[in-house]
XYZ file of C-alpha atoms in Angstrom:
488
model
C -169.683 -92.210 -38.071
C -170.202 -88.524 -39.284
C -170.805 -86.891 -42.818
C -167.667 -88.012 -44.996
C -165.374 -85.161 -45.824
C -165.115 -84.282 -49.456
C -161.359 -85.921 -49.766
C -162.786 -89.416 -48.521
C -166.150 -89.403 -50.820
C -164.359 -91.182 -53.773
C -163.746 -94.119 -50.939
C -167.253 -95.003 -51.378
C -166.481 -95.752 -55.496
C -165.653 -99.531 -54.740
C -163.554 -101.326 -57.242
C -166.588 -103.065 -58.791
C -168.351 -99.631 -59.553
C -164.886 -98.619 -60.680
C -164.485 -101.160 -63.189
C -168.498 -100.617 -64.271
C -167.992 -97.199 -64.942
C -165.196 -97.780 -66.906
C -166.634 -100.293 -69.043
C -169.262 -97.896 -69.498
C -166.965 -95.105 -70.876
C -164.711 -96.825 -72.922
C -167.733 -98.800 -74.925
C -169.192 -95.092 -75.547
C -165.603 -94.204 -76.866
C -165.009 -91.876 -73.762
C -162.232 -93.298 -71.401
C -159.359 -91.100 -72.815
C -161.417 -88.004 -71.729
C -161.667 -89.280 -68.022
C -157.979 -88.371 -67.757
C -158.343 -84.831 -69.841
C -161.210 -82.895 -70.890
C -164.725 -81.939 -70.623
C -165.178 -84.810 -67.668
C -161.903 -83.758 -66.090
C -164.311 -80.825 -64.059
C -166.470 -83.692 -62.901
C -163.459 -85.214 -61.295
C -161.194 -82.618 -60.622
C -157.466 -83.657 -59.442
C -157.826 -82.354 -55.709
C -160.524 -84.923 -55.017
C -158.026 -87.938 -55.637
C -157.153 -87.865 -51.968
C -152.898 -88.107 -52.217
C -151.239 -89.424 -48.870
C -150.416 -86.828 -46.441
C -147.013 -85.696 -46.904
C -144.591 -86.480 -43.665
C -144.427 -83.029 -41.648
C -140.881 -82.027 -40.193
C -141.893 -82.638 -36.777
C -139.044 -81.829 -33.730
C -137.941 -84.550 -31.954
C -140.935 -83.898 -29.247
C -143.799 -84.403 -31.612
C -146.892 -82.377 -30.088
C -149.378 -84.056 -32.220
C -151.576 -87.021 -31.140
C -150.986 -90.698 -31.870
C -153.381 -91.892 -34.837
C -154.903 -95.070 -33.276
C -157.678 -95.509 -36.245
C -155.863 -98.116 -38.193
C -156.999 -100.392 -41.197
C -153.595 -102.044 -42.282
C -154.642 -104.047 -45.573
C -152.032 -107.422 -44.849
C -151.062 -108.779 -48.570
C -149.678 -111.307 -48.818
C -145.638 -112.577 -49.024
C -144.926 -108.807 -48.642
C -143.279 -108.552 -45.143
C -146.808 -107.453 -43.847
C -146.700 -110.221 -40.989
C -143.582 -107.921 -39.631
C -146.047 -104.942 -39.378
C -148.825 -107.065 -38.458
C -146.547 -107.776 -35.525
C -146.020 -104.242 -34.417
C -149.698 -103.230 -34.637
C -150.644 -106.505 -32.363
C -147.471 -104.707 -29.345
C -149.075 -101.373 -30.072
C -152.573 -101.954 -29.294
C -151.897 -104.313 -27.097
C -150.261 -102.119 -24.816
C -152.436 -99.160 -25.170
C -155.440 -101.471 -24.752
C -156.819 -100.940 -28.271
C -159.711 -102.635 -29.741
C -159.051 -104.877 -32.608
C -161.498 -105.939 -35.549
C -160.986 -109.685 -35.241
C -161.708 -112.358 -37.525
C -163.871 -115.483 -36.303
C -160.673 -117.842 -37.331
C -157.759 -115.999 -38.737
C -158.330 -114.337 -41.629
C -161.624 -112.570 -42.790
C -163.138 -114.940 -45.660
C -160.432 -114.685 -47.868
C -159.980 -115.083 -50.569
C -163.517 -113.724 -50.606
C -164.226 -110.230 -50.520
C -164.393 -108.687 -46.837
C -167.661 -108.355 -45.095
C -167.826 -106.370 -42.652
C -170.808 -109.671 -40.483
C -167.241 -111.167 -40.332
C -165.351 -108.917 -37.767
C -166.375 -110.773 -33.838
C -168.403 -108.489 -31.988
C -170.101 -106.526 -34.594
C -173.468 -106.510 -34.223
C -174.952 -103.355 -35.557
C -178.633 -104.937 -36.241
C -179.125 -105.431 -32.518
C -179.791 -101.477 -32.196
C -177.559 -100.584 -29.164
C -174.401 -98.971 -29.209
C -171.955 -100.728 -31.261
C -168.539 -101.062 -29.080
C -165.883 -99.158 -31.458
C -162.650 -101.044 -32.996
C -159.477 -99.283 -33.181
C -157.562 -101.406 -35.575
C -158.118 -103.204 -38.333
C -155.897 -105.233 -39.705
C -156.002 -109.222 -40.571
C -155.712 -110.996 -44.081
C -158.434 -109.975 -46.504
C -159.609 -109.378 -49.674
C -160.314 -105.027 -49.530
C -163.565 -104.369 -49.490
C -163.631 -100.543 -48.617
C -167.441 -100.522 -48.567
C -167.646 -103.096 -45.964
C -164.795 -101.550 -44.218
C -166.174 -98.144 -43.818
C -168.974 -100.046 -42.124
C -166.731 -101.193 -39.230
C -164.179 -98.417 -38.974
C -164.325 -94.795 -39.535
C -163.716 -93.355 -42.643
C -160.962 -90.653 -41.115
C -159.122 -93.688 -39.825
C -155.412 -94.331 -40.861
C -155.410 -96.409 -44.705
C -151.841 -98.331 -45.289
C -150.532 -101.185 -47.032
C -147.493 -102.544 -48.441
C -146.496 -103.634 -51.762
C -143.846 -105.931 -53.118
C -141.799 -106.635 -55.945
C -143.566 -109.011 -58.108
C -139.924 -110.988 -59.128
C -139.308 -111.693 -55.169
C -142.764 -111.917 -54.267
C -143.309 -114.759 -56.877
C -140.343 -116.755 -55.315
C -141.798 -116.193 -51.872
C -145.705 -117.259 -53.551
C -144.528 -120.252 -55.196
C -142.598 -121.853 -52.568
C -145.339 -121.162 -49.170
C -148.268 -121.583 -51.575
C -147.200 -125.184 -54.135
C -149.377 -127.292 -52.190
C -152.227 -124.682 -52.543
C -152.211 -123.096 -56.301
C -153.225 -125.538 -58.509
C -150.832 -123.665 -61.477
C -147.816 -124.024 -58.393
C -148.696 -127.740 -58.023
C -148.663 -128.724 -61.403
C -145.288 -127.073 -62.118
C -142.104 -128.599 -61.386
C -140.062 -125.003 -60.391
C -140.969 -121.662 -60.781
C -138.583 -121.088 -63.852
C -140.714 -123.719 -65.802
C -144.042 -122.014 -64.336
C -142.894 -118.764 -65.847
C -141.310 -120.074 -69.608
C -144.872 -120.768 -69.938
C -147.480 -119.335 -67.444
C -150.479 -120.545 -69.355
C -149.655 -124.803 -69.597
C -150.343 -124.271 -65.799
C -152.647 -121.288 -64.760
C -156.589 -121.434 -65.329
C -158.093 -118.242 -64.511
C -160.446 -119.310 -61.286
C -158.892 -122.464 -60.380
C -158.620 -122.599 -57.431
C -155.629 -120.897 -55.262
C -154.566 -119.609 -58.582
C -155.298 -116.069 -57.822
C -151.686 -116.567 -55.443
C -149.890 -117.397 -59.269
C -150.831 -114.468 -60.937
C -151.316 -110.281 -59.639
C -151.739 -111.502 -55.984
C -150.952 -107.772 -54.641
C -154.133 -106.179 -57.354
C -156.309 -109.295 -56.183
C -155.997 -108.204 -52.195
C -156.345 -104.971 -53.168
C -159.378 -105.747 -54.214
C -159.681 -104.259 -57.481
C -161.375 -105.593 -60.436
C -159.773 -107.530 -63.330
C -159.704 -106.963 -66.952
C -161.286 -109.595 -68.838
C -158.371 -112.398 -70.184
C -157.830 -112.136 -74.204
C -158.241 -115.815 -75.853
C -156.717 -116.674 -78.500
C -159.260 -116.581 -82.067
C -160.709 -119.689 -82.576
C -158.638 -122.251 -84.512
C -155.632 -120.488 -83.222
C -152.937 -122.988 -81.702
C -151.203 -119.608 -80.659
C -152.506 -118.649 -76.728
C -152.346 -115.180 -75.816
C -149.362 -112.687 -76.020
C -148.191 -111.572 -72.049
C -145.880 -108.691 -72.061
C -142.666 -108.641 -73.290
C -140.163 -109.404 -70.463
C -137.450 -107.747 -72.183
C -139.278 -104.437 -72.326
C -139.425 -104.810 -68.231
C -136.193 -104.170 -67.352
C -136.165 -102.221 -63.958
C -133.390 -101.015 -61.709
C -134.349 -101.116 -58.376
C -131.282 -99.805 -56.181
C -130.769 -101.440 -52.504
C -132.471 -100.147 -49.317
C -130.786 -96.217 -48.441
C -130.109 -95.725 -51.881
C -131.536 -92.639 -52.411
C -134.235 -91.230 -55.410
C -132.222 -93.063 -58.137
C -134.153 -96.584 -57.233
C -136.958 -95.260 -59.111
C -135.302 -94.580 -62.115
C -136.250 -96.891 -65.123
C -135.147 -98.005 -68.460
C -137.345 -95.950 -71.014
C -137.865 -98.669 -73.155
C -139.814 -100.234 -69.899
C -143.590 -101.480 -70.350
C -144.748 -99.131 -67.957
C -143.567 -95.539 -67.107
C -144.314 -93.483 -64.264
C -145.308 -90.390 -65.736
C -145.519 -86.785 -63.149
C -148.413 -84.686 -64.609
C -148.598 -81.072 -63.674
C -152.473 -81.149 -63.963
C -153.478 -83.219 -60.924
C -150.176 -83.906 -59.195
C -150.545 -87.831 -59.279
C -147.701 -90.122 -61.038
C -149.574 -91.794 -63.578
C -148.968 -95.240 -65.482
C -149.020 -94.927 -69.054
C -148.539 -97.977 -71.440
C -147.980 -98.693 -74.902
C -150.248 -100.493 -76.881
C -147.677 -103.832 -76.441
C -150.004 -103.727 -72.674
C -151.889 -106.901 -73.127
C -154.202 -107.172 -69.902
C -156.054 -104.147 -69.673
C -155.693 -100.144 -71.231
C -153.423 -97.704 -69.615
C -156.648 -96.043 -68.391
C -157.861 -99.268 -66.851
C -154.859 -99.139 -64.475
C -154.598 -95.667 -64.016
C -158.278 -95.269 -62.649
C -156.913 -98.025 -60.410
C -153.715 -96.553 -59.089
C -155.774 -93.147 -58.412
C -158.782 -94.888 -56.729
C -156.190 -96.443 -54.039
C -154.043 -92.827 -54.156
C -158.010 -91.702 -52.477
C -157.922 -94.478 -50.283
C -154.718 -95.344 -48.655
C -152.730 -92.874 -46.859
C -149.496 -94.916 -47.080
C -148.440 -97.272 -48.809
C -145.219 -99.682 -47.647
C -142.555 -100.448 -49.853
C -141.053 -103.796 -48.725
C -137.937 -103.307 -50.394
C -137.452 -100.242 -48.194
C -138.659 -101.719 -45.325
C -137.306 -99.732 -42.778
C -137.633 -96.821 -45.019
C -141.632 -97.303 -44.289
C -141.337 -97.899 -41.056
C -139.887 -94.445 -40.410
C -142.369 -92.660 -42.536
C -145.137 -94.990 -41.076
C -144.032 -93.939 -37.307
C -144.167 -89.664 -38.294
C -147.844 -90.170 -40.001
C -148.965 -91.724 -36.893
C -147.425 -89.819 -34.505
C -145.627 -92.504 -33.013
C -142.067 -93.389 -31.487
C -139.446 -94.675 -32.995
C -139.903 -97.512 -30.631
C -143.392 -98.477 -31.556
C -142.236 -99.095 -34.835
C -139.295 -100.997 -33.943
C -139.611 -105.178 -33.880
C -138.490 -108.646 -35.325
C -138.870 -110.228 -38.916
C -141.710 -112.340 -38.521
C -143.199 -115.230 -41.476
C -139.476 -115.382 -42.786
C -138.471 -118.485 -44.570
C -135.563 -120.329 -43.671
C -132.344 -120.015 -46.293
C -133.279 -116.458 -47.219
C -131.647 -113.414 -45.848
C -133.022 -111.844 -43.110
C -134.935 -108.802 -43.753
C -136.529 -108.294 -47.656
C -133.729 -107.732 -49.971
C -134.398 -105.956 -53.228
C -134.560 -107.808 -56.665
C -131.491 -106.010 -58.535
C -131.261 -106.353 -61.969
C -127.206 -105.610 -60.955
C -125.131 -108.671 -59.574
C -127.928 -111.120 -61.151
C -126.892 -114.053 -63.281
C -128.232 -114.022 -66.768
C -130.409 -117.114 -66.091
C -132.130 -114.771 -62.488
C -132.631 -111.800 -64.657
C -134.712 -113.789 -66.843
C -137.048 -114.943 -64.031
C -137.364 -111.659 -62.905
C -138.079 -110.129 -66.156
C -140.977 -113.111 -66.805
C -142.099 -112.885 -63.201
C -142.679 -108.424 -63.331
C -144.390 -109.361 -67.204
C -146.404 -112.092 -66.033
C -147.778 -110.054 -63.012
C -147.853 -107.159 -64.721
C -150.660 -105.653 -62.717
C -148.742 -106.102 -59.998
C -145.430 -104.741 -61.464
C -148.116 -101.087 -62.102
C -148.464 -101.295 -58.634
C -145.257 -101.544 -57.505
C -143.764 -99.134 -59.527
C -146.664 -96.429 -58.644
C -145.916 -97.221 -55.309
C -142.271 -97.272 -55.112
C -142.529 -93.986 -56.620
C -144.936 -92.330 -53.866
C -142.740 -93.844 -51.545
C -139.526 -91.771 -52.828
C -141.639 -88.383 -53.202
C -142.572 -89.028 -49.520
C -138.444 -89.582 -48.767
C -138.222 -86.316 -50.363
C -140.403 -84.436 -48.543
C -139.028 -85.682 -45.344
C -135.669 -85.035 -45.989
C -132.716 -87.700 -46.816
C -130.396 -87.296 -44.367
C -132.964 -87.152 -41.275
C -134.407 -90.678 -42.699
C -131.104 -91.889 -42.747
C -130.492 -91.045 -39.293
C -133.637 -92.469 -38.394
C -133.175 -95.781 -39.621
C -129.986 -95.683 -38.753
C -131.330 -95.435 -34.945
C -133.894 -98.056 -35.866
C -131.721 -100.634 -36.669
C -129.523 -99.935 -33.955
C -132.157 -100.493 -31.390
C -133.565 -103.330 -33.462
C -129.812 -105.145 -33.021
C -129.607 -104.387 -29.397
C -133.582 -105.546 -28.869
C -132.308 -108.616 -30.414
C -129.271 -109.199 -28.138
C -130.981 -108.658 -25.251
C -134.395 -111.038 -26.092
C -133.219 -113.819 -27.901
C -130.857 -116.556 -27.769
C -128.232 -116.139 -30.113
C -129.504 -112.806 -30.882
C -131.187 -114.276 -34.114
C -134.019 -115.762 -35.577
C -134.182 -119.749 -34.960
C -134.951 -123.074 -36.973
C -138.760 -123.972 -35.868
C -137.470 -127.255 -34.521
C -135.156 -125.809 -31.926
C -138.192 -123.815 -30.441
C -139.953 -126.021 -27.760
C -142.235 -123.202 -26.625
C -145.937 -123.538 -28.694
C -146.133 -119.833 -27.770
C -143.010 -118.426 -29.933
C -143.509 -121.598 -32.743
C -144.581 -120.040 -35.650
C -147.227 -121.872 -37.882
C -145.318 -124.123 -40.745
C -146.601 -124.093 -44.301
C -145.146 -124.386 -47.581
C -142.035 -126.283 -48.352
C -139.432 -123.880 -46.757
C -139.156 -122.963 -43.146
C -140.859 -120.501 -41.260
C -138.316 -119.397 -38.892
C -138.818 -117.893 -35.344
C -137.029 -116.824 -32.360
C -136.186 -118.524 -28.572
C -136.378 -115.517 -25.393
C -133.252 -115.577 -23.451
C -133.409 -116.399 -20.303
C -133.243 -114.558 -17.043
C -134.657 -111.596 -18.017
C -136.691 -109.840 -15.719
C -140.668 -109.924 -15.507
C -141.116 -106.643 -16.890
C -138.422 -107.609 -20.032
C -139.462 -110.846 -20.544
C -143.372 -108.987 -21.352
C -141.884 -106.934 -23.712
C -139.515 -109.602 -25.295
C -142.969 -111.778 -25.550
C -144.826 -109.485 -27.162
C -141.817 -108.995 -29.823
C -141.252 -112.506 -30.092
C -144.950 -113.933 -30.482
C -145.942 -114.964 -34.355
C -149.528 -113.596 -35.653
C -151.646 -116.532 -35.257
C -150.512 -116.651 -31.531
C -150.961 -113.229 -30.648
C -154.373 -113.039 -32.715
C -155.628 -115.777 -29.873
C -153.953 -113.863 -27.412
C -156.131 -110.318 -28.131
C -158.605 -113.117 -28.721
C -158.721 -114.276 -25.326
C -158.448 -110.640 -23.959
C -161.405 -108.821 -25.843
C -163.455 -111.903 -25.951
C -162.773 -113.786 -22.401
C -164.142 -117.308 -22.047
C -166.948 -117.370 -19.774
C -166.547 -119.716 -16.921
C -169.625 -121.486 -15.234
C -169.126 -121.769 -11.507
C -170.636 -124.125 -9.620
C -173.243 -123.638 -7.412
C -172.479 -122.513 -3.965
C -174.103 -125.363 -1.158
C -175.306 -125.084 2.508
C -172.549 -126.197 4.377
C -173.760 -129.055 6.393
C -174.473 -128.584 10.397
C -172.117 -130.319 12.271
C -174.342 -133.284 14.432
């Protein structure tokens, strides 16, 4: 795999020894120096690996594609969409995937890397190399870095915790215990804690389910003093008031209200934007999070905003050194009654009664809501950088191509209700109480069209069987060849 470069030796501080060391400091009084002082030249700035900014490429890019790829998939974040694109790409460059056994790689365990088919390292030949990387797990960069190279191609994408709760607790009631027991998510969030245990099971899908697949450690829950009827205090919702403008809205979407819980704060001394917290911060210290939020700034290379979805995909498509067209596909895992596409959560145009719920929802996942706003901020100095008006144009030409890849595939142009779709290929799986839409090909295309409209058409679990089937073909016993009989 090669000596790891200087940028990518913090990748090898896992979230567990992150959360260790930590604990370590701030019981010896020390954790306020880790972001100033005498340790500051033990962990200088530089080291914190920030994402490569977007270059201003011309239109004939002479770089070469990236095709080292670990794509972290959370979860009710639009990630099936990308998943989908990454399945087309290396599919028809003939890429080597790291597949799972089943579908998903032990979640919600931590990844290990005995988990990806074909890897077989302690047989002592050559091991065959994977390209991508990129089903449902829990990140486990150790493990990773044990099946992929460590100059591969980090991204992920983050989600608003106020739509991503709506999303959670409608695909995942019959699986969270705390979703189960609650008759709607507005009665789930006036009071979190009549439903949620901490390690019941599926609960880690009712509470910071973007931190969890991240794969960073939690702080310890308060309790409430004995002989207290009072449970713990969560974050004030009110103090969580965010405006998040809609997709193409330029810089201001990452404006927030000062009086917020969290602020992203720019610091001159080692270029990060850092999350600092008033002592109101009930789950863990502003240093807890911000040793976080800079581990994954090491790790990941890009982070997705699903909100700007098309945004990403833009910026996604220059980092790799890929077309426009590579990038360009269907909605895929969408739920029936929602719009098509992922909509911000606006503060603006809410009734009072939905600006509540969001408020609860970004307090009660507040780890979540650090993440998101970190993110959504990288995401808009990355805009920046490549230049306003040539992302506009670029999605512009995205969604144009997206419209017309639509019109020519699919009947009706559109996504379609899963009972309509008689072909198991193009049916997507069905979970949760809402519907999982999908999409019906056209007919009469021609061979070559109907291959491409296939491969933009197929959900994840069908196209994982697919690559499946192709890296991993069923062997076939033939029977054994007789004599042929003399005639008499």
């Amino acid at each position: 795999m090669g000596p790891l470069s200087p940028a990518r030796t913090l990748r090898l501080w896992g979230p567990r020894s992150l959360g260790v060391a930590l604990g370590v400091f701030m019981t010896i009084g020390f954790a306020l120096q880790l972001l100033g002082g005498p340790f500051q030249r033990r962990l200088p700035g530089p080291q914190l690996r920030q994402p490569s900014a977007p270059s201003l490429r011309p239109a004939l890019p002479s770089c070469a594609p990236r095709q080292r790829l670990v794509f972290l998939k959370t979860h009710k974040s639009g990630s099936s969409s990308v998943l989908s694109l990454l399945h087309r790409y290396g599919d028809r460059h003939g890429l080597r995937f790291a597949l799972p056994a089943r579908y998903q790689f032990g979640y919600p365990r931590l990844f290990q890397a005995s988990r990806v088919k074909g890897y077989h390292p302690q047989t002592g030949g050559t091991q065959i190399p994977f390209h991508i990387l990129c089903h449902h797990m829990r990140f486990n960069l150790k493990e990773v870095l044990q099946v992929m190279p460590s100059d591969s191609f980090f991204f992920s994408i983050v989600r608003d915790p106020a739509a991503l709760a709506r999303s959670a607790f409608s695909y995942y009631k019959s699986t969270s215990s705390a979703f189960r027991k609650s008759p709607s998510l507005a009665a789930f969030l006036a009071n979190p804690r009549a439903f949620y245990r901490p390690g019941a099971r599926g609960d880690h899908y009712a509470r910071n389910l973007l931190w969890f697949d991240f794969g960073l450690p939690f702080p310890p829950e308060k309790r409430a003093k004995r002989g207290s009827l009072h449970p713990p205090r969560d974050p004030d919702p009110r103090q969580l008031q965010v405006q998040v403008l809609p997709s193409g809205a330029g810089p201001r979407a990452q404006t927030l209200n000062p009086n917020a819980l969290i602020h992203p704060v720019s610091t001159v001394a080692d270029h990060h934007s850092q999350i600092s917290s008033p002592a109101s911060f009930d789950l863990g210290s502003s240093s807890f999070i911000q040793w976080g939020l800079a581990w994954l700034d090491s790790v990941f290379d890009l982070v997705m905003v699903a909100e700007y979805f098309d945004e990403s995909l833009v910026l996604l498509a220059d980092a790799l050194c890929w077309g426009l067209d590579d990038v360009v596909g269907f909605m895929h895992n969408a739920q029936a009654g929602r719009k098509q596409g992922l909509s911000t959560v606006s503060n603006s145009g809410l009734i009072a009664e939905d600006r509540q719920l969001t408020a609860r929802a970004r307090a009660w996942n507040n780890l979540d809501w650090a993440l998101y706003v970190h993110f959504n901020r990288s995401l808009w100095a990355r805009i920046e950088k490549y230049g306003q008006r040539r992302l506009q144009t670029a999605v512009a030409e995205l969604r144009a191509r997206r419209e017309a890849l639509a019109k020519h595939c699919l009947a009706g142009g559109e996504a379609s209700d899963p009972k309509y779709i008689t072909d198991r290929r193009f049916r997507p799986f069905q979970f949760g109480s809402a519907k999982v839409l999908g999409y019906i090909l056209r007919s009469g295309l021609s061979p070559q069209d109907q291959e491409e409209c296939e491969r933009l058409a197929t959900p994840e679990l069908q196209y994982k069987d697919k690559l499946d089937a192709k890296q991993f073909p069923p062997t076939v016993s033939l029977p054994l060849k007789t004599s042929r009989p003399l005639s008499p």
